Structure formats: C-alpha cells, structure tokens
Amino acid sequence: MNEIISNLAKSWDWDTPSKNLSDISQWSSNFSEVQELVTSMDGERIASVVRAGDESFTVCVNGEPWSNTFEKAWSLKFSPAGVLFVIAMNEDEWSVFEEDEPWNDTFEYVWNLNFSPNGKIAGVNVRSAEGYGASLNGETWEHKFVQVRSMHISNDGRNSAGSVQMEPLSEGDIVTFKKGIWGLAVNGHPWEQRFLNVWGCAFSGDGTRVAAEVRLKSGSQTIAVDGICWNEQFKAVWEPVFIPGTHEVIAPGLSSKGWQLHINGSPLWNQPFNQVWRQKFGPDGKRLAAVVSPDFGRWSIAVDGTVWKSTFSDVVIEPIFSFDSKHVAAAVKNNNRWTIAVDGVAWNQGFDMAWNPYFSPDGNMVVARIALGKNYFVALDGKLVLGPFEEMWDPIFSPDGESLLVKCVDDSRYFRKILPVKELLKK
Amino acid sequence: MGLAPLPLVNDAGMDLPIQELTPERIAVVFNRIMNTETAARFKVYMNTCVHCGLCSDACHWFLSNDRDPRFSPVGKVKQTLWTLVQKKGRVQPEFIKECSRIAQTECNVCRRCSMYCPFGIDIAYLLLTVRRICSELGVVPQFLQDTVNSHAVTLNQMWVKQDEWIDTLQWQEDDARAEVRNARIPLDKEGADVFYSVIAPEPKILAQLIGNIAQIMAVAKVDWTMPSFDGWDNSNMAMYSGDFETMGRVERSHHDAALRLKSRRIVMGECGHAFRGAVYDGPKWLGWREPPIPLIHAVDFYHELITTGRLKIIKKFSTPVTVQEPCNIIRGRGLGVKLREIIDATCSDFRPPEPDFEHNYCCGAGGGVINCGPNWKASRVKGNSVKAEQLAATGAHIVITPCHNCHSGIEDIISGYKLGMHVKFFSEILMEVIEIPDELQA
Amino acid sequence: MYELVSGPLVWIAFLVFFAGMIYQFLGMLRLAKKDKVIYPYMSLKYSLRSLFHWIIPFASRNMRARYEVTLITFVFHLSLILLPIFLAAHVVMFSFAWGPDWRVLPEMTAQFLTVLVMLACLFFMLRRLMLPEVRFVTEPSDYALLLIAAAPFITGFAANRQWFEYETVLILHMVSGCVMLMAIPFTRLSHMLFFPFTRAYMGSEFGSVRNARDW
C-alpha cells in the first residue's frame, strides 16, 4: 500500500460495515462463462470478462454487462484510481475499452496494459501496420519501431518508455546483432545510443530521467541513464532504481566478488552477496532495503546493508516498508511453506500461499492475504482473523488505522466489508 | 596416432570471431575464468583423472564414430582443457575453434560418462567449462549464438515477440474450444495451482501442442494459468553456449513470472534441457538450491493426472511404441519409472529400449548441439548410429519422446538411418486415449 | 647408504606423504567453499550409496561391461594396500623399531600378490599401448606413474628372491617405496585421497539433486 493508495483511500466509504454488492452465482446463470474476477481498489466494484453469446464476450460489473460486446477480451484491470479497462477485439481490430468506451485508435494488437503509479494514466504496447509503439490514454507514440517489448510509465503519467528494436534482424544474423540494435524509446523518441540489449527501466521520481539495464557485449552489462552508461561494467546487472528526490541511481551488479548494490557505478554496501535484487527505498526516501542471499540457498532482507538474522530456504519476495520507514516486512517461503516475516522475525504459522504484507499506518500491525488450500484468509500479525473465503483480495487499512477493508467472495456472494481492527484482534 | 582429419565445417560464429583473437587475449580470458569461476571441482577432477579411458564406452559419439578416441569423453577433455591448462591459455585462435567444435557440437553434456567414470568425475561439467571459455571469447556456433541472442532479447528461444505469444495463445484457446467446451488458457490468473510454461518452438511452430494442453487441463479440471508477459519460455540455450549471465536472466524471469502470479507450482511441457535449466542449473547460478516454487515436468504431471483419475484412459494406443528417455529428466531427475508407468497406462504394445533408464543413450540433439544449426547436422547424425541401432532393435513404429530436443533429434536419426519410424510427444498419445466427458464435448 | 635410506629417507617420505595429504585435503576443503554448490549438495546417504556401488566389484554397469579391467583393478589396488602393511619383513622392521606387531601375510601369499601387482602393471601398460582410446589420452607421465607404482613391488620381489646384489636391490626397493609415498599427494596418484570425495559428490548430486542412480 503506497502513499498514493492511502491518499485515495481517504475518500472511500469507511463507515458501512458490510455491503453485499453482487451475487456471483447469478452471473454464472446469466452467462455461459465467467472468467477471473477483479475488484476495484476501493472494493465498490467487482468485474469479469463473461461470455455474452456463442462467439461474443463482454464485461460484467457488479452483475451488469457492458453494452459493448467483443470477439475477444482480456487483461481486465481496474486502475489504482478505480477506472475499469479491458483490451478487446472486434473484426480483427484491437483497442482498449475504458468503462465501456473505446479509445479512438484501433490497432493490429494491444498488450502490456499498465498504469502510472499515481493511477491516472493507462498505457499499452501496440502494433499497427506502421510498426510497434505504445499508446497512453488513447494517445499513440508518433514513432514506430521494429519491435517494442515493454511499457513503463513515470509516476505522474506524463512520460512513458519501452525498449525498442531499431533495425530489422534476419534469422541467424549474429553480426548485425553484435553491433547493437536495441535502444530505449522515451515518449516514442529513441536514445541515440544502441546496445546489445536494453532491459528493465525506471523513471526518476520527477519523471525527467530514465535508467535501464544495458548489455554492451557478452558478459559486460551496466546501467545507462538517459543513454549514458556508468563508467563501471559488470558481468550482469539487475533493475535500477532512482534515489527518491534525486537523479542518483542504484542497481545490483555482479563482479568477481559477487553481487553488490552500486550507486552510480560504485559499491554501496560493502558486503557482496550470492544474490541481491529488488532494492527499494522507504517512504522517507532514505532507508534502503533489498532481497539478498547471504549464503547459497539462503534468502533474507538487508536493510541499509544489515542482513536480517533469520534466513529462508526458498524465496523472499520483496521488502515492504512501513509508512515511517522504520519497519520492513516481506512474504517469504521456507521449507516449502509461505509466511510473513517482519523485521526478520517470521510468523509461526506456515501457509500454502502468502501475498505481500502491508503495515498499518502507525507501523505496529501487519496484515496479509493468506491461502490454505483453496481457502483465503485475512492474517493479522500472524493470526488468521477472518475467513475462509472462496476469493479474496488484499486487505487494506483505513487511513486512521482503525478499520480494515476486506473484499471477499463468500458463499458465491461478493462482499465489501469494513472491520474494526480491535475486534478482529480479539478473535 | 594416425587419425584422419575430421571434415572441415565452416561456421560464421567461429570463423569470424577467431580472427579477432590473439594468444594473449585468450590467455587473459582463460585465466580469469580459471581464477574466478572454477574451484574444487575443476581442480580435483583435473588432478584425479588417471587417463584410464573407461568413460569412453559411455559416449554415443565415441561408439558411433568407430571408437575414434577423439570422441571419447576424456579424449575431448584432452584435446581442449589439457592443452589450455598446460599452456596457461596461450593458444592459437584456431585452437579455440577446435575447442568450440568439440565442446559445443560434439558433446551433448548428457552426463552419461560421469556414470562410467569410476571416480565419478563430471566430465560434462569440464566440457561446459570449455564452452564457457569459448563463449567468453565470443566463439559460439552461429545458430546457437543466434538462439542465445534471442534469449537475451526476448527471454525466449525463438525471437517470439510479445504480441505473437499472446495472439498464439488466444488462437489456440479458440482451437481448444472447438473440441472441449469452455476450454481456456487463462492468462495472468493469480493464485492458480499450476503455472504452465513451454519452450518457444511451441508457439512458433508447434502451436497445436498448446491447444492440446488446454484441452487436457479442461478435461482434468486443472486450475492453471499462463503469463501474457515474458518468462513463459522455460528453455535455456544460454546454459549450453556458456553465456551464464543470460542463462541467469532467462531463469529469473521464468521463476519470477510464476512468483508474480502467486502460482503454487510450475508445470513445464515436454522438454528435457528446459527442465535441467529451470530445476537446477539456472537456480544454482541465481543462488537457489531448489527452484523457489516446486517445478515439475510434464511426465510427472501426466502421471499425477492419470494415477489420480483426473484423466480417464478409455482405450489404449495399440501401435508398437518405444521411448526415447530424455537424459535431463531420467538421468537428470529420476523420472524413468513414472515415464514407464504412464506409457503402460496408455499403450498396449511397449518395446523397451536397451540400454534404458539412466543408461539410455542421448538423442544426440541435446546439450545445445541441435541448435548449432544445419552445418553440424551431418556430424550429429553420424555421431549417433548407436541410437539408430538401439531404436531399430525395438521393432517399434512410434518413438515417444517427452522432450523437444529428443523429438527433433530422433526425427533426424530416423530419417538419416531410414528407420521408418515416427516420433510423438506423450501428450499426442494422451489426446488419443483420454475420455472427453459428454458434458465437455463441444 | 643403507642407514641413510632406511632412516632419514623413510622419515622424510612419511612426513612428505602425510603432510602432503593433509595439505591437499585442506586445499580441497577450502576450494570446495568457493565452488558454492558443493557443501549444500553433499549428502551422507547418497555419498555412501555411491561409494558402496563403486567399491564392490561388479556393482556398477561399467564394471560389469569391463570385467577384466574390474577384476585386475580390484586385485591390484587391494594388493597395493595390503602388501606394504602386512608383509612380514615390513612388520618385523616396524616391530623392531617401535614394538607393536600384527598378523602378517604368509610368505607364499605375499609373493603371489606381488606377482599379481606386477602383472596388473603390465596389463595397465599394455592397455595404454594397445587400446586406441587409452593410448590417445596417455602421456609420458602416465607411464612414469605406472613405473613409480610398480617399482617397489619389482624391487621388493627381486630382494626377496635375492636377485642381483641384495643390498643394492634393497636400497632401490626402499628408495622406490619412498618415491611412491612422496608422489601420492602431488601426482594423479592422489586419487587415493580424492576418490572418495569425487565419488561422494557425484553420488550426492545424482541422489539428492537429480533423484537418479550413478552406477
């Protein structure tokens, strides 16, 4: 739950204890096929792609179908701001439908639907007769490319970037490839520099700079910021991030010592690891945490270079900070059981699945969505306090931390519940 | 020892890059790899081998080339590493082409020889080290390198673009629906039991296999998903060229895709090398002892579906069949018995090969060798006459090959030696013998 | 000369042998840490399972396929270890110097085993010369190692038979024995030390990672 979501959450209904918003079993009798359910962040709406006729599909929201029908429809998603999007096709023309309204442009193909972190802008990759590009809220990049392979949007949604292929390449042509034919296009304008590969991509907080992983030659990778490479090169690198409020870049790099985080090319934490990735800054923009492997086959989190005392055998997903940046939690898997670890201490109970944990606004509690078999539960500080449900989405703390928003399907009915945290803890 | 020279094969991936090499530059790269990337295994293996030659009989290349000692496992190590180590890497560029030919085109790193070495020396590991040296020097057979380039760009093996991938799944979903009611390929479904991954030749040239799996999943009522984003391809030729950084990136994206979708486990299609890459070589490089979430091979998965009754076998495939047991799932993961059990459950006339199980011969295509391209096909087929003899002796008409490399490799053996047999994936057999209940008939 | 060889040289040989073995062993342990998968993969159960199948004659497929090599190799290695330890003349010398003694091999048995070792060496040499796949990977050092291994037995046999001048032969015997001892840690004869570990690692990787047999 980032700051943007908690700001949005201020305007949500935190008073109605329970709303039964739709009877999903009714959907199944109205439509011959109901696909995966998605819910809006505020929980007020639940939607799915459904089959409207023999060969046609539509979108059903809280039981009501859209007026448009499609030959194909997929990638149904609510933006963080609560707007519903779907990628759909009729008569071989693909477009994005935003709340039952199509964008102006149609394409040969559309994919990679995602949103700016502030939730206001939706972007997709597109293919048209002229080539590959991207389209944001219906506005399509002017330039087209031989290929585009990703879609990144800056925080404010004003800038977009994707890795692009600048020249065609015929099968087996290793010579042209070696020259470097990949670049990064920002708002459709490619960097001057070309590389063997361009992967990943991150915007600075103000959206004016872009960093990406690039490969210069086999076994030599580095980070390029606005096309300019770090002086230092590595055997391999992983995704970069900008230090909040600055244009400094941090990325993991592999040297003969092992994996280390680097800032603008220089080692940041002294200790090399077997692995380090998913580095992330706390909301204060200062505390830095990353997933690390201190020993082969052991995984943990390091915060400002200090590794948690406990390590886990299978996987640690990513660090999640509390709002005051003082605490870090993560979904972890140890000996084939999932659980949540908070500041290095794992919950006692193991689960079949655990989603990312979230802190209460005061940082004292942690909530997570948990699965045991096919049943879903709300886990608060290690205890299952609600459930089982047939379906459930990530629970969200109210801005004052007093209540929890739980979105769930129970007995085939979709509920939006507001539950006082105090009472949940008594259970 | 008077040995006739081997036919000269031209390959742009070797001939051009060696022109840029010098003995000094080779020595720098060789010594860096020796100092920073090899340790106990390399040193102990090199110092322990007593040159007894007992590994020779393990190698299909040696057996098929009239016991030419240049093709024995230790012979390949001698022709590459012994000289490199002795000269501390100061060798002529042409020598590196030899190394590339021997390690990348004439060894399938199938690891049969490590079962024949009395000391258990992992000779395949030594030859993978040679591949690493070649790759770091930029000397890799053209088409293998092209495949690795594809992995690096697209994270899949065959330059499949993102839109082509999704489009293919949607098209295959339509095809599956024509057979099985409401069959689906659920894209990006969170929390599914099964994350199903394939290798890129499926969407590129064998798309019906994806349609088949959609039908099988629907009939067996499996809660499954496939990602619309990169990480859907489980194959990994970078592991074989020696480009371990690209190997690591490919494997990370595969496991990350399944983790991102919160899947309980990964099930992968019928491929052997992909299994090896995803289940140990890749995770090992990234720092995982085991894959982060359980990863099971199609053979294991079909075994589960059949033995638990989720797939009902209503008739048996009656044409005589034999099996090509893929090294990377039999010798590499002990799935031999399960493979036999699913064949027994679905086929009425099974002809076991000899030798079999862990001792089965490699198809000759694995280990990246088939990816070296058409220039190397003749030597590859010639280098596996024992496989032709072994298959012919079974008298079967169909060879079940639960691995893409085996599938293509055995096809080449069958046509090269005019065996008059056919190859099938196990899923193709399955499609002929399972019950599609009336309520699911489209 | 005799005193020099039977005294200091023997001491030095044993010292070099033991120190060398420890040095190589520690070096292996240190390098094994750098090879980051070794310790995490090692499994006692699968190490023993693998060793078991490879120290029992004919327990592995390749040993059955090459029965003559298997038979000769086992007899050779067994004799190589038993003879120096249980030879009456060695035990008497040890007991004379240090006190304790133990059961010894009957004279005839010892002679018989010595002949077997020499024949085995001859077999290994012929194998190197005649089998193309072995000759291809044979270096001069392989013959040298064979000679180092054979020499103490040839000279010992000659001394026992009182061929040539006894004291010279005896000195040659002791020198060759010392050379062999000292060569073990620093040549491919070090497989005496490394064999259980290479086998154990492969057994572990096959067993605990790949769920497969390695014999």
PDB file of C-alpha atoms in Angstrom, chain C:
ATOM      1  CA  MET C   1      73.931 -45.639   2.304  1.00  0.00           C
ATOM      2  CA  TYR C   2      71.614 -48.257   3.737  1.00  0.00           C
ATOM      3  CA  GLU C   3      71.375 -46.345   7.011  1.00  0.00           C
ATOM      4  CA  LEU C   4      70.658 -43.113   5.205  1.00  0.00           C
ATOM      5  CA  VAL C   5      67.856 -44.675   3.172  1.00  0.00           C
ATOM      6  CA  SER C   6      66.283 -46.789   5.886  1.00  0.00           C
ATOM      7  CA  GLY C   7      66.457 -43.971   8.399  1.00  0.00           C
ATOM      8  CA  PRO C   8      66.083 -40.313   7.331  1.00  0.00           C
ATOM      9  CA  LEU C   9      64.714 -41.019   3.857  1.00  0.00           C
ATOM     10  CA  VAL C  10      61.895 -43.137   5.194  1.00  0.00           C
ATOM     11  CA  TRP C  11      61.124 -40.474   7.755  1.00  0.00           C
ATOM     12  CA  ILE C  12      61.120 -37.788   5.124  1.00  0.00           C
ATOM     13  CA  ALA C  13      58.951 -39.887   2.844  1.00  0.00           C
ATOM     14  CA  PHE C  14      56.340 -40.450   5.501  1.00  0.00           C
ATOM     15  CA  LEU C  15      56.466 -36.824   6.507  1.00  0.00           C
ATOM     16  CA  VAL C  16      56.012 -35.652   2.927  1.00  0.00           C
ATOM     17  CA  PHE C  17      53.263 -38.194   2.400  1.00  0.00           C
ATOM     18  CA  PHE C  18      51.212 -37.219   5.445  1.00  0.00           C
ATOM     19  CA  ALA C  19      51.880 -33.501   5.203  1.00  0.00           C
ATOM     20  CA  GLY C  20      51.127 -33.611   1.502  1.00  0.00           C
ATOM     21  CA  MET C  21      47.881 -35.443   2.027  1.00  0.00           C
ATOM     22  CA  ILE C  22      46.775 -33.000   4.700  1.00  0.00           C
ATOM     23  CA  TYR C  23      47.757 -30.068   2.516  1.00  0.00           C
ATOM     24  CA  GLN C  24      45.797 -31.407  -0.442  1.00  0.00           C
ATOM     25  CA  PHE C  25      42.857 -32.270   1.735  1.00  0.00           C
ATOM     26  CA  LEU C  26      42.669 -28.812   3.296  1.00  0.00           C
ATOM     27  CA  GLY C  27      43.149 -27.217  -0.104  1.00  0.00           C
ATOM     28  CA  MET C  28      40.211 -29.207  -1.395  1.00  0.00           C
ATOM     29  CA  LEU C  29      38.029 -28.144   1.541  1.00  0.00           C
ATOM     30  CA  ARG C  30      38.919 -24.514   1.003  1.00  0.00           C
ATOM     31  CA  LEU C  31      38.256 -24.643  -2.728  1.00  0.00           C
ATOM     32  CA  ALA C  32      35.038 -26.532  -2.131  1.00  0.00           C
ATOM     33  CA  LYS C  33      33.683 -23.482  -0.336  1.00  0.00           C
ATOM     34  CA  LYS C  34      34.424 -21.332  -3.371  1.00  0.00           C
ATOM     35  CA  ASP C  35      32.539 -23.844  -5.541  1.00  0.00           C
ATOM     36  CA  LYS C  36      29.420 -22.719  -3.768  1.00  0.00           C
ATOM     37  CA  VAL C  37      27.224 -25.740  -4.529  1.00  0.00           C
ATOM     38  CA  ILE C  38      29.408 -28.458  -3.046  1.00  0.00           C
ATOM     39  CA  TYR C  39      28.595 -28.243   0.650  1.00  0.00           C
ATOM     40  CA  PRO C  40      24.876 -27.540   0.157  1.00  0.00           C
ATOM     41  CA  TYR C  41      24.576 -30.511  -2.206  1.00  0.00           C
ATOM     42  CA  MET C  42      26.572 -33.023  -0.158  1.00  0.00           C
ATOM     43  CA  SER C  43      24.532 -35.821   1.352  1.00  0.00           C
ATOM     44  CA  LEU C  44      25.953 -38.576   3.537  1.00  0.00           C
ATOM     45  CA  LYS C  45      23.293 -41.040   2.486  1.00  0.00           C
ATOM     46  CA  TYR C  46      23.873 -40.615  -1.227  1.00  0.00           C
ATOM     47  CA  SER C  47      27.644 -40.369  -0.802  1.00  0.00           C
ATOM     48  CA  LEU C  48      27.674 -43.768   0.883  1.00  0.00           C
ATOM     49  CA  ARG C  49      25.207 -45.189  -1.627  1.00  0.00           C
ATOM     50  CA  SER C  50      27.509 -44.199  -4.455  1.00  0.00           C
ATOM     51  CA  LEU C  51      30.711 -45.372  -2.745  1.00  0.00           C
ATOM     52  CA  PHE C  52      29.050 -48.662  -1.951  1.00  0.00           C
ATOM     53  CA  HIS C  53      28.280 -49.285  -5.619  1.00  0.00           C
ATOM     54  CA  TRP C  54      31.780 -48.432  -6.684  1.00  0.00           C
ATOM     55  CA  ILE C  55      33.921 -50.244  -4.116  1.00  0.00           C
ATOM     56  CA  ILE C  56      32.152 -53.538  -4.604  1.00  0.00           C
ATOM     57  CA  PRO C  57      33.390 -55.366  -7.690  1.00  0.00           C
ATOM     58  CA  PHE C  58      30.810 -55.519 -10.469  1.00  0.00           C
ATOM     59  CA  ALA C  59      28.215 -53.451  -8.589  1.00  0.00           C
ATOM     60  CA  SER C  60      28.160 -50.862 -11.366  1.00  0.00           C
ATOM     61  CA  ARG C  61      27.270 -51.286 -15.005  1.00  0.00           C
ATOM     62  CA  ASN C  62      30.637 -50.228 -16.353  1.00  0.00           C
ATOM     63  CA  MET C  63      32.407 -52.657 -14.020  1.00  0.00           C
ATOM     64  CA  ARG C  64      30.292 -55.461 -15.447  1.00  0.00           C
ATOM     65  CA  ALA C  65      30.907 -54.320 -19.005  1.00  0.00           C
ATOM     66  CA  ARG C  66      34.694 -54.409 -18.479  1.00  0.00           C
ATOM     67  CA  TYR C  67      35.014 -57.397 -16.225  1.00  0.00           C
ATOM     68  CA  GLU C  68      38.746 -57.973 -16.885  1.00  0.00           C
ATOM     69  CA  VAL C  69      39.630 -54.382 -16.026  1.00  0.00           C
ATOM     70  CA  THR C  70      37.440 -54.570 -12.946  1.00  0.00           C
ATOM     71  CA  LEU C  71      38.962 -57.777 -11.690  1.00  0.00           C
ATOM     72  CA  ILE C  72      42.526 -56.683 -12.266  1.00  0.00           C
ATOM     73  CA  THR C  73      41.929 -53.209 -10.864  1.00  0.00           C
ATOM     74  CA  PHE C  74      40.461 -54.564  -7.662  1.00  0.00           C
ATOM     75  CA  VAL C  75      43.220 -57.136  -7.157  1.00  0.00           C
ATOM     76  CA  PHE C  76      45.829 -54.508  -7.936  1.00  0.00           C
ATOM     77  CA  HIS C  77      44.529 -51.875  -5.531  1.00  0.00           C
ATOM     78  CA  LEU C  78      43.826 -54.349  -2.774  1.00  0.00           C
ATOM     79  CA  SER C  79      47.317 -55.808  -3.015  1.00  0.00           C
ATOM     80  CA  LEU C  80      48.807 -52.355  -3.262  1.00  0.00           C
ATOM     81  CA  ILE C  81      47.381 -51.541   0.155  1.00  0.00           C
ATOM     82  CA  LEU C  82      47.680 -54.953   1.844  1.00  0.00           C
ATOM     83  CA  LEU C  83      51.212 -55.863   0.844  1.00  0.00           C
ATOM     84  CA  PRO C  84      53.169 -52.992   2.365  1.00  0.00           C
ATOM     85  CA  ILE C  85      51.159 -53.152   5.578  1.00  0.00           C
ATOM     86  CA  PHE C  86      51.069 -56.905   6.138  1.00  0.00           C
ATOM     87  CA  LEU C  87      54.336 -58.012   4.618  1.00  0.00           C
ATOM     88  CA  ALA C  88      56.321 -59.973   7.243  1.00  0.00           C
ATOM     89  CA  ALA C  89      59.577 -58.138   6.527  1.00  0.00           C
ATOM     90  CA  HIS C  90      57.875 -54.738   6.988  1.00  0.00           C
ATOM     91  CA  VAL C  91      56.157 -55.776  10.208  1.00  0.00           C
ATOM     92  CA  VAL C  92      59.410 -57.152  11.634  1.00  0.00           C
ATOM     93  CA  MET C  93      61.199 -53.891  10.905  1.00  0.00           C
ATOM     94  CA  PHE C  94      58.381 -51.858  12.402  1.00  0.00           C
ATOM     95  CA  SER C  95      58.201 -54.052  15.449  1.00  0.00           C
ATOM     96  CA  PHE C  96      61.978 -53.916  15.867  1.00  0.00           C
ATOM     97  CA  ALA C  97      61.889 -50.133  15.877  1.00  0.00           C
ATOM     98  CA  TRP C  98      58.618 -49.420  17.685  1.00  0.00           C
ATOM     99  CA  GLY C  99      57.478 -52.583  19.451  1.00  0.00           C
ATOM    100  CA  PRO C 100      53.976 -53.434  18.322  1.00  0.00           C
ATOM    101  CA  ASP C 101      53.386 -56.037  15.640  1.00  0.00           C
ATOM    102  CA  TRP C 102      50.406 -57.599  13.910  1.00  0.00           C
ATOM    103  CA  ARG C 103      49.425 -60.581  11.827  1.00  0.00           C
ATOM    104  CA  VAL C 104      51.365 -60.898   8.632  1.00  0.00           C
ATOM    105  CA  LEU C 105      50.687 -62.344   5.222  1.00  0.00           C
ATOM    106  CA  PRO C 106      52.053 -65.845   4.682  1.00  0.00           C
ATOM    107  CA  GLU C 107      55.209 -65.769   2.572  1.00  0.00           C
ATOM    108  CA  MET C 108      53.611 -67.569  -0.371  1.00  0.00           C
ATOM    109  CA  THR C 109      50.562 -65.336  -0.385  1.00  0.00           C
ATOM    110  CA  ALA C 110      52.713 -62.247  -0.302  1.00  0.00           C
ATOM    111  CA  GLN C 111      54.789 -63.461  -3.180  1.00  0.00           C
ATOM    112  CA  PHE C 112      51.699 -64.386  -5.112  1.00  0.00           C
ATOM    113  CA  LEU C 113      50.126 -60.954  -4.561  1.00  0.00           C
ATOM    114  CA  THR C 114      53.354 -59.256  -5.579  1.00  0.00           C
ATOM    115  CA  VAL C 115      53.344 -61.161  -8.810  1.00  0.00           C
ATOM    116  CA  LEU C 116      49.718 -60.133  -9.332  1.00  0.00           C
ATOM    117  CA  VAL C 117      50.604 -56.476  -8.821  1.00  0.00           C
ATOM    118  CA  MET C 118      53.391 -56.735 -11.337  1.00  0.00           C
ATOM    119  CA  LEU C 119      51.163 -58.500 -13.817  1.00  0.00           C
ATOM    120  CA  ALA C 120      48.484 -55.874 -13.266  1.00  0.00           C
ATOM    121  CA  CYS C 121      51.012 -53.158 -14.005  1.00  0.00           C
ATOM    122  CA  LEU C 122      51.960 -54.992 -17.150  1.00  0.00           C
ATOM    123  CA  PHE C 123      48.292 -55.205 -18.050  1.00  0.00           C
ATOM    124  CA  PHE C 124      47.836 -51.479 -17.490  1.00  0.00           C
ATOM    125  CA  MET C 125      50.847 -50.778 -19.632  1.00  0.00           C
ATOM    126  CA  LEU C 126      49.643 -52.999 -22.449  1.00  0.00           C
ATOM    127  CA  ARG C 127      46.210 -51.424 -22.186  1.00  0.00           C
ATOM    128  CA  ARG C 128      47.780 -47.997 -22.610  1.00  0.00           C
ATOM    129  CA  LEU C 129      49.745 -49.169 -25.604  1.00  0.00           C
ATOM    130  CA  MET C 130      47.068 -51.149 -27.349  1.00  0.00           C
ATOM    131  CA  LEU C 131      43.662 -49.617 -26.741  1.00  0.00           C
ATOM    132  CA  PRO C 132      43.302 -46.571 -29.003  1.00  0.00           C
ATOM    133  CA  GLU C 133      41.057 -44.681 -26.581  1.00  0.00           C
ATOM    134  CA  VAL C 134      43.572 -45.162 -23.790  1.00  0.00           C
ATOM    135  CA  ARG C 135      46.662 -44.584 -25.898  1.00  0.00           C
ATOM    136  CA  PHE C 136      45.138 -41.328 -27.167  1.00  0.00           C
ATOM    137  CA  VAL C 137      44.982 -39.913 -23.645  1.00  0.00           C
ATOM    138  CA  THR C 138      48.247 -41.406 -22.419  1.00  0.00           C
ATOM    139  CA  GLU C 139      51.054 -39.003 -21.631  1.00  0.00           C
ATOM    140  CA  PRO C 140      54.655 -39.904 -20.705  1.00  0.00           C
ATOM    141  CA  SER C 141      53.739 -39.118 -17.109  1.00  0.00           C
ATOM    142  CA  ASP C 142      51.204 -41.946 -17.182  1.00  0.00           C
ATOM    143  CA  TYR C 143      53.989 -44.432 -17.829  1.00  0.00           C
ATOM    144  CA  ALA C 144      56.097 -42.725 -15.178  1.00  0.00           C
ATOM    145  CA  LEU C 145      53.310 -43.115 -12.641  1.00  0.00           C
ATOM    146  CA  LEU C 146      52.909 -46.742 -13.582  1.00  0.00           C
ATOM    147  CA  LEU C 147      56.618 -47.217 -13.068  1.00  0.00           C
ATOM    148  CA  ILE C 148      56.501 -45.422  -9.715  1.00  0.00           C
ATOM    149  CA  ALA C 149      53.712 -47.739  -8.612  1.00  0.00           C
ATOM    150  CA  ALA C 150      55.365 -50.875  -9.953  1.00  0.00           C
ATOM    151  CA  ALA C 151      58.933 -50.199  -8.830  1.00  0.00           C
ATOM    152  CA  PRO C 152      58.578 -51.011  -5.110  1.00  0.00           C
ATOM    153  CA  PHE C 153      56.996 -54.326  -5.990  1.00  0.00           C
ATOM    154  CA  ILE C 154      59.517 -55.266  -8.634  1.00  0.00           C
ATOM    155  CA  THR C 155      62.418 -54.379  -6.384  1.00  0.00           C
ATOM    156  CA  GLY C 156      60.756 -55.976  -3.377  1.00  0.00           C
ATOM    157  CA  PHE C 157      60.237 -59.171  -5.288  1.00  0.00           C
ATOM    158  CA  ALA C 158      63.843 -59.092  -6.500  1.00  0.00           C
ATOM    159  CA  ALA C 159      65.104 -58.532  -2.971  1.00  0.00           C
ATOM    160  CA  ASN C 160      63.005 -61.364  -1.640  1.00  0.00           C
ATOM    161  CA  ARG C 161      64.347 -63.630  -4.342  1.00  0.00           C
ATOM    162  CA  GLN C 162      67.887 -62.371  -3.633  1.00  0.00           C
ATOM    163  CA  TRP C 163      68.314 -61.463  -7.288  1.00  0.00           C
ATOM    164  CA  PHE C 164      71.243 -59.193  -8.061  1.00  0.00           C
ATOM    165  CA  GLU C 165      73.240 -57.696  -5.209  1.00  0.00           C
ATOM    166  CA  TYR C 166      70.952 -57.849  -2.192  1.00  0.00           C
ATOM    167  CA  GLU C 167      71.846 -54.550  -0.527  1.00  0.00           C
ATOM    168  CA  THR C 168      71.627 -52.526  -3.740  1.00  0.00           C
ATOM    169  CA  VAL C 169      68.277 -54.057  -4.551  1.00  0.00           C
ATOM    170  CA  LEU C 170      67.073 -53.420  -1.031  1.00  0.00           C
ATOM    171  CA  ILE C 171      68.156 -49.793  -1.213  1.00  0.00           C
ATOM    172  CA  LEU C 172      66.413 -49.475  -4.571  1.00  0.00           C
ATOM    173  CA  HIS C 173      63.332 -51.014  -3.015  1.00  0.00           C
ATOM    174  CA  MET C 174      63.294 -48.561  -0.152  1.00  0.00           C
ATOM    175  CA  VAL C 175      64.021 -45.604  -2.393  1.00  0.00           C
ATOM    176  CA  SER C 176      61.256 -46.586  -4.808  1.00  0.00           C
ATOM    177  CA  GLY C 177      58.833 -47.067  -1.929  1.00  0.00           C
ATOM    178  CA  CYS C 178      59.710 -43.628  -0.617  1.00  0.00           C
ATOM    179  CA  VAL C 179      59.331 -42.085  -4.080  1.00  0.00           C
ATOM    180  CA  MET C 180      55.894 -43.594  -4.377  1.00  0.00           C
ATOM    181  CA  LEU C 181      54.831 -42.348  -0.949  1.00  0.00           C
ATOM    182  CA  MET C 182      56.024 -38.875  -1.736  1.00  0.00           C
ATOM    183  CA  ALA C 183      54.457 -38.918  -5.189  1.00  0.00           C
ATOM    184  CA  ILE C 184      50.984 -39.834  -3.999  1.00  0.00           C
ATOM    185  CA  PRO C 185      49.852 -36.431  -2.737  1.00  0.00           C
ATOM    186  CA  PHE C 186      51.336 -34.474  -5.633  1.00  0.00           C
ATOM    187  CA  THR C 187      50.515 -36.544  -8.693  1.00  0.00           C
ATOM    188  CA  ARG C 188      47.437 -38.238 -10.132  1.00  0.00           C
ATOM    189  CA  LEU C 189      48.150 -40.971  -7.597  1.00  0.00           C
ATOM    190  CA  SER C 190      46.333 -38.531  -5.335  1.00  0.00           C
ATOM    191  CA  HIS C 191      43.175 -40.270  -6.475  1.00  0.00           C
ATOM    192  CA  MET C 192      43.926 -42.335  -3.366  1.00  0.00           C
ATOM    193  CA  LEU C 193      42.849 -39.250  -1.421  1.00  0.00           C
ATOM    194  CA  PHE C 194      40.331 -37.722  -3.821  1.00  0.00           C
ATOM    195  CA  PHE C 195      38.461 -40.809  -4.987  1.00  0.00           C
ATOM    196  CA  PRO C 196      36.057 -40.972  -2.011  1.00  0.00           C
ATOM    197  CA  PHE C 197      35.284 -37.276  -2.356  1.00  0.00           C
ATOM    198  CA  THR C 198      34.715 -37.104  -6.109  1.00  0.00           C
ATOM    199  CA  ARG C 199      32.573 -40.193  -5.804  1.00  0.00           C
ATOM    200  CA  ALA C 200      30.692 -38.800  -2.806  1.00  0.00           C
ATOM    201  CA  TYR C 201      29.990 -35.515  -4.558  1.00  0.00           C
ATOM    202  CA  MET C 202      28.758 -37.183  -7.723  1.00  0.00           C
ATOM    203  CA  GLY C 203      26.691 -39.592  -5.663  1.00  0.00           C
ATOM    204  CA  SER C 204      25.190 -36.676  -3.769  1.00  0.00           C
ATOM    205  CA  GLU C 205      24.422 -34.675  -6.887  1.00  0.00           C
ATOM    206  CA  PHE C 206      22.852 -37.688  -8.560  1.00  0.00           C
ATOM    207  CA  GLY C 207      20.968 -38.750  -5.467  1.00  0.00           C
ATOM    208  CA  SER C 208      19.798 -35.627  -3.732  1.00  0.00           C
ATOM    209  CA  VAL C 209      19.508 -33.239  -6.664  1.00  0.00           C
ATOM    210  CA  ARG C 210      18.729 -35.451  -9.614  1.00  0.00           C
ATOM    211  CA  ASN C 211      16.942 -38.358  -7.932  1.00  0.00           C
ATOM    212  CA  ALA C 212      18.918 -40.753 -10.081  1.00  0.00           C
ATOM    213  CA  ARG C 213      21.397 -43.604  -9.717  1.00  0.00           C
ATOM    214  CA  ASP C 214      25.031 -43.128 -10.654  1.00  0.00           C
ATOM    215  CA  TRP C 215      26.232 -46.671 -11.170  1.00  0.00           C
TER     216      TRP C 215
END
